[in-house]
Amino acid sequence: MASLSDQYSTLSREIAAGGARLVVVTKTHPVSVIRQLYEMGHRDFGENRVGELEEKAAQLPDDINWHFIGHLQRNKVKNVVPFVTLFHSGDSLRLLRELDKRAEDRSVDVLLQYHIADEDSKYGLTRESGRELLESIREEPLRHVRILGVMGMATYTDDEEQVAEEFRTLHEIFSEVKETYFVDSPDFAEISMGMSGDYPIALRQGSTLVRIGSKLLGDRDYGDADEAGN
Ligand SMILES: *Cc1c(COP(=O)(O)O)cnc(C)c1O
């Protein structure tokens, strides 16, 4: 098997060539793995649980860009708001208001998470609920939160045409939201889509940020924990 370093350079080149940036998803993996990638020059890491992220961040250099990619409970916002670079899972107005309130003097960057998959999920905006959220923000602006784009997860399926269609939908939502609400904000530019199983499709549909774990780091061992945080 190729070394982590070889796999990392191949993958990061492929993703850069596709016009996106790589977020390495390190949930369940030890700090030592993050440190190895850090030493190869990587800075963008994704975690989906508050406790795990806090514990890891405390042991690692300050210039890591932490991406929070899981559902975030409002009562945990204050724990992570001081050091997370980008929240990918902005899925409700209440969460955005809480992030705004806890931001204090820093600016907090967020993506709006849309539910694009043909699977039940409690999380993620629909076009309609997204519009309501954005209208509410237009009326009562957020002071510290900057919305930088959208995020979504495709259905877990071998049907590549379906996955492409879902990513196309997310790109369309991005364009509509940009035109309607962020036409004068060049910072609204991110489309976070693509994981180990579907990132080549996501790149073809205009992804700017791919979130990859298992393809680079192998299968996750959840031990006793469940996967509900995903
Ligand atoms: C775990 C996770 C990923 C990475 O998944 P892989 O299939 O291991 O690449 C990406 N995005 C989110 C939101 C995740 O929870």
mmCIF file of C-alpha atoms and ligand atoms in Angstrom:
data_model
loop_
_atom_site.group_PDB
_atom_site.id
_atom_site.type_symbol
_atom_site.label_atom_id
_atom_site.label_comp_id
_atom_site.label_asym_id
_atom_site.label_seq_id
_atom_site.Cartn_x
_atom_site.Cartn_y
_atom_site.Cartn_z
ATOM 1 C CA MET A 1 0.000 0.000 0.000
ATOM 2 C CA ALA A 2 1.183 3.507 -0.807
ATOM 3 C CA SER A 3 2.386 5.589 2.117
ATOM 4 C CA LEU A 4 0.182 8.260 3.623
ATOM 5 C CA SER A 5 2.506 10.851 2.179
ATOM 6 C CA ASP A 6 2.195 9.467 -1.382
ATOM 7 C CA GLN A 7 -1.559 9.120 -1.112
ATOM 8 C CA TYR A 8 -1.857 12.612 0.281
ATOM 9 C CA SER A 9 0.147 14.196 -2.499
ATOM 10 C CA THR A 10 -1.748 12.328 -5.209
ATOM 11 C CA LEU A 11 -5.099 13.263 -3.731
ATOM 12 C CA SER A 12 -4.274 16.876 -3.058
ATOM 13 C CA ARG A 13 -2.972 17.309 -6.593
ATOM 14 C CA GLU A 14 -6.119 15.762 -8.044
ATOM 15 C CA ILE A 15 -8.319 18.050 -5.991
ATOM 16 C CA ALA A 16 -6.322 21.173 -6.760
ATOM 17 C CA ALA A 17 -6.481 20.279 -10.466
ATOM 18 C CA GLY A 18 -10.244 20.020 -10.076
ATOM 19 C CA GLY A 19 -10.367 23.589 -8.753
ATOM 20 C CA ALA A 20 -11.162 22.746 -5.126
ATOM 21 C CA ARG A 21 -9.488 22.622 -1.747
ATOM 22 C CA LEU A 22 -9.170 19.517 0.383
ATOM 23 C CA VAL A 23 -10.505 19.261 3.918
ATOM 24 C CA VAL A 24 -9.159 16.081 5.499
ATOM 25 C CA VAL A 25 -11.849 14.615 7.748
ATOM 26 C CA THR A 26 -10.061 13.220 10.799
ATOM 27 C CA LYS A 27 -13.003 12.265 13.035
ATOM 28 C CA THR A 28 -12.176 9.123 15.066
ATOM 29 C CA HIS A 29 -8.514 9.303 13.984
ATOM 30 C CA PRO A 30 -5.809 10.128 16.511
ATOM 31 C CA VAL A 31 -3.933 13.375 16.879
ATOM 32 C CA SER A 32 -0.789 11.649 15.604
ATOM 33 C CA VAL A 33 -2.360 11.293 12.143
ATOM 34 C CA ILE A 34 -3.263 14.978 12.052
ATOM 35 C CA ARG A 35 0.265 15.849 13.096
ATOM 36 C CA GLN A 36 1.717 13.763 10.244
ATOM 37 C CA LEU A 37 -0.419 15.572 7.710
ATOM 38 C CA TYR A 38 0.377 18.894 9.345
ATOM 39 C CA GLU A 39 4.056 18.156 8.869
ATOM 40 C CA MET A 40 3.391 17.516 5.183
ATOM 41 C CA GLY A 41 2.020 21.050 5.088
ATOM 42 C CA HIS A 42 -1.696 20.363 5.348
ATOM 43 C CA ARG A 43 -3.753 22.814 7.398
ATOM 44 C CA ASP A 44 -7.454 22.105 6.766
ATOM 45 C CA PHE A 45 -9.024 19.430 8.942
ATOM 46 C CA GLY A 46 -12.673 18.497 9.508
ATOM 47 C CA GLU A 47 -14.288 17.162 12.672
ATOM 48 C CA ASN A 48 -17.944 16.544 13.494
ATOM 49 C CA ARG A 49 -18.087 16.303 17.273
ATOM 50 C CA VAL A 50 -17.512 19.142 19.671
ATOM 51 C CA GLY A 51 -15.806 17.162 22.441
ATOM 52 C CA GLU A 52 -13.462 15.361 20.083
ATOM 53 C CA LEU A 53 -12.570 18.574 18.292
ATOM 54 C CA GLU A 54 -11.827 20.450 21.516
ATOM 55 C CA GLU A 55 -9.626 17.674 22.760
ATOM 56 C CA LYS A 56 -7.637 17.468 19.538
ATOM 57 C CA ALA A 57 -7.326 21.209 18.963
ATOM 58 C CA ALA A 58 -5.847 21.652 22.443
ATOM 59 C CA GLN A 59 -2.965 19.339 21.488
ATOM 60 C CA LEU A 60 -2.219 20.752 18.061
ATOM 61 C CA PRO A 61 -0.758 23.944 16.565
ATOM 62 C CA ASP A 62 -2.854 27.092 16.425
ATOM 63 C CA ASP A 63 -2.490 27.635 12.704
ATOM 64 C CA ILE A 64 -4.685 24.658 11.811
ATOM 65 C CA ASN A 65 -7.902 25.567 10.013
ATOM 66 C CA TRP A 66 -10.609 23.578 11.763
ATOM 67 C CA HIS A 67 -13.745 22.841 9.773
ATOM 68 C CA PHE A 68 -16.801 21.854 11.747
ATOM 69 C CA ILE A 69 -18.812 19.491 9.535
ATOM 70 C CA GLY A 70 -21.390 17.872 11.815
ATOM 71 C CA HIS A 71 -24.674 18.947 13.254
ATOM 72 C CA LEU A 72 -23.923 21.532 15.918
ATOM 73 C CA GLN A 73 -26.104 21.870 18.980
ATOM 74 C CA ARG A 74 -26.672 25.398 20.100
ATOM 75 C CA ASN A 75 -25.563 24.751 23.657
ATOM 76 C CA LYS A 76 -22.133 23.726 22.358
ATOM 77 C CA VAL A 77 -21.536 26.711 20.110
ATOM 78 C CA LYS A 78 -19.614 28.628 22.750
ATOM 79 C CA ASN A 79 -17.068 25.797 23.092
ATOM 80 C CA VAL A 80 -15.954 25.895 19.480
ATOM 81 C CA VAL A 81 -16.732 29.373 18.229
ATOM 82 C CA PRO A 82 -13.365 30.767 19.397
ATOM 83 C CA PHE A 83 -11.268 28.569 17.119
ATOM 84 C CA VAL A 84 -13.278 27.036 14.264
ATOM 85 C CA THR A 85 -12.353 28.482 10.843
ATOM 86 C CA LEU A 86 -15.473 27.428 8.965
ATOM 87 C CA PHE A 87 -18.768 25.926 10.078
ATOM 88 C CA HIS A 88 -20.079 23.811 7.179
ATOM 89 C CA SER A 89 -23.322 22.871 8.859
ATOM 90 C CA GLY A 90 -25.325 26.076 9.197
ATOM 91 C CA ASP A 91 -28.708 24.376 9.114
ATOM 92 C CA SER A 92 -31.042 26.670 11.057
ATOM 93 C CA LEU A 93 -31.671 30.299 11.803
ATOM 94 C CA ARG A 94 -31.450 29.636 15.515
ATOM 95 C CA LEU A 95 -27.985 28.172 15.109
ATOM 96 C CA LEU A 96 -26.821 31.169 13.085
ATOM 97 C CA ARG A 97 -28.220 33.567 15.687
ATOM 98 C CA GLU A 98 -26.451 31.658 18.432
ATOM 99 C CA LEU A 99 -23.162 31.745 16.502
ATOM 100 C CA ASP A 100 -23.663 35.485 16.073
ATOM 101 C CA LYS A 101 -24.304 35.995 19.752
ATOM 102 C CA ARG A 102 -21.310 33.931 20.865
ATOM 103 C CA ALA A 103 -18.901 35.378 18.319
ATOM 104 C CA GLU A 104 -18.063 38.370 20.512
ATOM 105 C CA ASP A 105 -15.428 40.340 18.633
ATOM 106 C CA ARG A 106 -14.458 37.795 16.026
ATOM 107 C CA SER A 107 -16.037 37.091 12.700
ATOM 108 C CA VAL A 108 -17.484 33.614 12.248
ATOM 109 C CA ASP A 109 -17.654 31.975 8.827
ATOM 110 C CA VAL A 110 -20.517 29.662 7.982
ATOM 111 C CA LEU A 111 -21.945 27.684 5.074
ATOM 112 C CA LEU A 112 -25.640 26.972 4.703
ATOM 113 C CA GLN A 113 -26.223 23.237 4.724
ATOM 114 C CA TYR A 114 -28.888 22.042 2.297
ATOM 115 C CA HIS A 115 -30.547 18.671 2.292
ATOM 116 C CA ILE A 116 -30.079 17.433 -1.274
ATOM 117 C CA ALA A 117 -30.038 13.646 -0.797
ATOM 118 C CA ASP A 118 -32.902 11.300 -1.365
ATOM 119 C CA GLU A 119 -32.561 10.070 2.210
ATOM 120 C CA ASP A 120 -34.287 11.033 5.400
ATOM 121 C CA SER A 121 -32.327 13.412 7.531
ATOM 122 C CA LYS A 122 -33.304 15.748 10.283
ATOM 123 C CA TYR A 123 -30.679 18.228 9.183
ATOM 124 C CA GLY A 124 -30.243 20.547 6.269
ATOM 125 C CA LEU A 125 -32.294 23.304 4.715
ATOM 126 C CA THR A 126 -34.746 22.945 1.869
ATOM 127 C CA ARG A 127 -34.866 25.654 -0.786
ATOM 128 C CA GLU A 128 -37.954 26.985 1.000
ATOM 129 C CA SER A 129 -36.618 26.966 4.562
ATOM 130 C CA GLY A 130 -33.366 28.418 3.234
ATOM 131 C CA ARG A 131 -35.308 31.305 1.720
ATOM 132 C CA GLU A 132 -37.097 31.953 5.008
ATOM 133 C CA LEU A 133 -33.777 31.962 6.840
ATOM 134 C CA LEU A 134 -32.227 34.373 4.363
ATOM 135 C CA GLU A 135 -35.244 36.706 4.442
ATOM 136 C CA SER A 136 -35.085 36.813 8.196
ATOM 137 C CA ILE A 137 -31.382 37.661 8.074
ATOM 138 C CA ARG A 138 -32.054 40.354 5.498
ATOM 139 C CA GLU A 139 -34.507 41.948 7.919
ATOM 140 C CA GLU A 140 -32.355 41.513 10.960
ATOM 141 C CA PRO A 141 -28.738 41.127 9.807
ATOM 142 C CA LEU A 142 -26.150 39.030 11.551
ATOM 143 C CA ARG A 143 -23.380 41.195 12.935
ATOM 144 C CA HIS A 144 -20.497 38.740 13.195
ATOM 145 C CA VAL A 145 -21.477 35.760 11.072
ATOM 146 C CA ARG A 146 -20.451 35.774 7.415
ATOM 147 C CA ILE A 147 -22.241 33.333 5.142
ATOM 148 C CA LEU A 148 -19.675 32.134 2.613
ATOM 149 C CA GLY A 149 -21.595 29.558 0.609
ATOM 150 C CA VAL A 150 -23.395 26.236 0.763
ATOM 151 C CA MET A 151 -22.739 22.648 1.747
ATOM 152 C CA GLY A 152 -24.523 19.376 1.008
ATOM 153 C CA MET A 153 -24.227 15.612 0.991
ATOM 154 C CA ALA A 154 -25.431 13.421 -1.848
ATOM 155 C CA THR A 155 -27.283 10.149 -1.476
ATOM 156 C CA TYR A 156 -25.079 7.187 -0.623
ATOM 157 C CA THR A 157 -25.600 5.228 -3.836
ATOM 158 C CA ASP A 158 -23.724 3.751 -6.805
ATOM 159 C CA ASP A 159 -26.005 5.651 -9.151
ATOM 160 C CA GLU A 160 -23.580 8.279 -10.406
ATOM 161 C CA GLU A 161 -26.209 10.092 -12.435
ATOM 162 C CA GLN A 162 -28.323 10.596 -9.324
ATOM 163 C CA VAL A 163 -25.340 11.882 -7.349
ATOM 164 C CA ALA A 164 -24.426 14.250 -10.194
ATOM 165 C CA GLU A 165 -28.013 15.511 -10.278
ATOM 166 C CA GLU A 166 -27.983 16.215 -6.539
ATOM 167 C CA PHE A 167 -24.700 18.097 -6.748
ATOM 168 C CA ARG A 168 -26.060 20.013 -9.740
ATOM 169 C CA THR A 169 -29.025 20.994 -7.589
ATOM 170 C CA LEU A 170 -26.720 22.265 -4.845
ATOM 171 C CA HIS A 171 -24.787 24.317 -7.393
ATOM 172 C CA GLU A 172 -28.078 25.766 -8.650
ATOM 173 C CA ILE A 173 -29.122 26.669 -5.115
ATOM 174 C CA PHE A 174 -25.738 28.340 -4.639
ATOM 175 C CA SER A 175 -26.251 30.443 -7.776
ATOM 176 C CA GLU A 176 -29.812 31.426 -6.838
ATOM 177 C CA VAL A 177 -28.840 32.409 -3.313
ATOM 178 C CA LYS A 178 -25.848 34.354 -4.576
ATOM 179 C CA GLU A 179 -27.922 36.282 -7.099
ATOM 180 C CA THR A 180 -30.681 37.044 -4.647
ATOM 181 C CA TYR A 181 -28.805 37.771 -1.439
ATOM 182 C CA PHE A 182 -25.052 38.031 -2.015
ATOM 183 C CA VAL A 183 -24.664 39.682 -5.376
ATOM 184 C CA ASP A 184 -22.292 42.255 -3.872
ATOM 185 C CA SER A 185 -20.411 39.788 -1.674
ATOM 186 C CA PRO A 186 -17.459 38.206 -3.460
ATOM 187 C CA ASP A 187 -16.876 36.186 -0.271
ATOM 188 C CA PHE A 188 -19.978 34.126 -0.947
ATOM 189 C CA ALA A 189 -18.079 31.652 -3.108
ATOM 190 C CA GLU A 190 -17.917 28.204 -1.525
ATOM 191 C CA ILE A 191 -19.680 24.999 -2.501
ATOM 192 C CA SER A 192 -18.691 22.295 -0.033
ATOM 193 C CA MET A 193 -19.535 18.955 -1.638
ATOM 194 C CA GLY A 194 -17.845 15.646 -2.265
ATOM 195 C CA MET A 195 -16.609 12.903 0.072
ATOM 196 C CA SER A 196 -14.468 9.786 -0.458
ATOM 197 C CA GLY A 197 -17.083 7.990 -2.533
ATOM 198 C CA ASP A 198 -18.235 10.819 -4.750
ATOM 199 C CA TYR A 199 -15.682 13.628 -4.887
ATOM 200 C CA PRO A 200 -14.791 13.191 -8.606
ATOM 201 C CA ILE A 201 -18.460 13.809 -9.417
ATOM 202 C CA ALA A 202 -18.558 16.784 -7.043
ATOM 203 C CA LEU A 203 -15.489 18.311 -8.713
ATOM 204 C CA ARG A 204 -17.180 18.078 -12.102
ATOM 205 C CA GLN A 205 -20.208 19.876 -10.649
ATOM 206 C CA GLY A 206 -18.168 22.793 -9.358
ATOM 207 C CA SER A 207 -17.204 21.888 -5.808
ATOM 208 C CA THR A 208 -14.774 24.293 -4.140
ATOM 209 C CA LEU A 209 -14.236 22.274 -0.940
ATOM 210 C CA VAL A 210 -14.177 18.500 -0.696
ATOM 211 C CA ARG A 211 -14.299 16.721 2.640
ATOM 212 C CA ILE A 212 -12.386 13.436 2.535
ATOM 213 C CA GLY A 213 -11.727 10.957 5.309
ATOM 214 C CA SER A 214 -11.699 7.239 4.577
ATOM 215 C CA LYS A 215 -10.136 7.376 1.122
ATOM 216 C CA LEU A 216 -6.999 8.838 2.661
ATOM 217 C CA LEU A 217 -7.067 7.482 6.211
ATOM 218 C CA GLY A 218 -8.846 4.150 5.857
ATOM 219 C CA ASP A 219 -12.002 2.965 7.535
ATOM 220 C CA ARG A 220 -13.060 4.570 10.753
ATOM 221 C CA ASP A 221 -13.256 2.594 13.953
ATOM 222 C CA TYR A 222 -16.109 3.980 15.976
ATOM 223 C CA GLY A 223 -15.613 1.617 18.876
ATOM 224 C CA ASP A 224 -18.656 1.907 21.109
ATOM 225 C CA ALA A 225 -19.760 5.238 19.711
ATOM 226 C CA ASP A 226 -22.481 5.369 17.110
ATOM 227 C CA GLU A 227 -22.335 7.261 13.878
ATOM 228 C CA ALA A 228 -25.213 9.535 14.720
ATOM 229 C CA GLY A 229 -23.045 12.650 14.660
ATOM 230 C CA ASN A 230 -22.764 12.415 10.916
HETATM 231 C C1 LIG B 1 -17.433 11.799 7.786
HETATM 232 C C2 LIG B 1 -17.792 12.913 6.875
HETATM 233 C C3 LIG B 1 -17.104 13.129 5.669
HETATM 234 C C4 LIG B 1 -15.978 12.239 5.176
HETATM 235 O O1 LIG B 1 -16.469 10.997 4.796
HETATM 236 P P1 LIG B 1 -15.575 9.930 3.988
HETATM 237 O O2 LIG B 1 -16.581 9.115 3.281
HETATM 238 O O3 LIG B 1 -14.807 9.179 5.011
HETATM 239 O O4 LIG B 1 -14.695 10.683 3.073
HETATM 240 C C5 LIG B 1 -17.464 14.218 4.902
HETATM 241 N N1 LIG B 1 -18.454 15.042 5.268
HETATM 242 C C6 LIG B 1 -19.149 14.867 6.413
HETATM 243 C C7 LIG B 1 -20.228 15.823 6.750
HETATM 244 C C8 LIG B 1 -18.847 13.800 7.244
HETATM 245 O O5 LIG B 1 -19.538 13.622 8.365
#
